[in-house]
Steps between C-alpha positions, in 0.01 A plus 500: 500500500731655239624299203848441648354373825264271313785365288709429810208328668433282196870411469511396866189289458647321197822435687307339786273291281749412228263642241609614155583863423203723442402562140378845410263563213548806287124547491285417798124438471298821519321405821833461679593858423202657672526714811557300820211402724539624853416255776309704756558240769878536491548835327748333265487506125442161338510313835408133476229363723551164677404196291130424535283203414306596188159337474407324180831337410424178312669278247653778287821683596449778757646772279455868598284560191226288345364592155153380406467512123259399226302647207252784540177381667652164592387518863808651665309736731238235576774255598658768720176568685468130589867477597475807727195357677676167557819660629314739728309206645841355589604825669703665222516880500447620144490851357515654156249575225276293275361608161161329461272572205137559597226578246767549236688761707842448653526586869786515749439345843708528814556149638568637848174689551275394212451852363440496124505777241412507129813537287352524149395853407123511470335614179288735714822687583543587134825306486655707778748785465856418402623621841277249682554199275771244432461372144651210313366397160120522508488467879457795736536469877446738790837634615375560854398134534852391408632752756271354766612144415867598519439651844329177612796294379754723672300485824503120484876503432554733794356232731768244410703397802245625751270289712203409282671631185453353154667172408378520143437800273299428184521733197234440236630583250836608356443598139581751227446803725741374765757423231501870415508607868130581529201325650606330825861614473707585702324278757582187295873572507486577871324170575761302306785679674361446848420131450865428420612675820238368743468127558142545623355627170415336170352680200254349254475673161235441234641530148343419164683223317591720201670750735680245718840537332476881505409511869759247617766679293405846618509407869775238486270219616681177425592192703541489796304821558171406335276199444261515203160330519280470190134513603417258217750236621301276732812302599638801692202700630527816705409294807848345471664808652 
């Protein structure tokens, strides 16, 4: 739909509902400016799927985005693993990637199929060549493992709206690399865009507490789009969603 047609549609809708005039921001969040997702079922760009019952809705608001935050090594991934098991036992369809640390090495694991790959560059690789490595500070990661994880995320997102498609997509984690458009980007931005267009998808992001303001600002994640859960706050555990 062109911009004029969209404006006419929105004006008609406001006239019917008595809603206030639309307000336009001079600067939209980055994830809203990404290329449109094409719904293969309808062939239309940005088509909304029918509202669906999303498993795992509890006492907290059912916002499109949930952010699980806390300090480094505070148990965020461990809490996620337990939450995923509980939700799957209730029939929830969950995709995305986890970032567990095993034997001191960070891995990336596909939630959908369980495949896991080592992300940290091994000392036996001699630190890896610059072409094969994504580096930030003292940390060096395999670029091809990030590429694999992005492909897994996009595959999960492509299932949204189909029979048996994902209701939740988990992204562990959004950090300094994603803030500079590396790591799991652009899959993070695509997930956030799709979850605001499709009623059947919610996205759960893991973000370190010291980066929370940067991430919410970068992606425009404020009320009523996102709910923030602190893994150290026992009064509002992740099981509340």
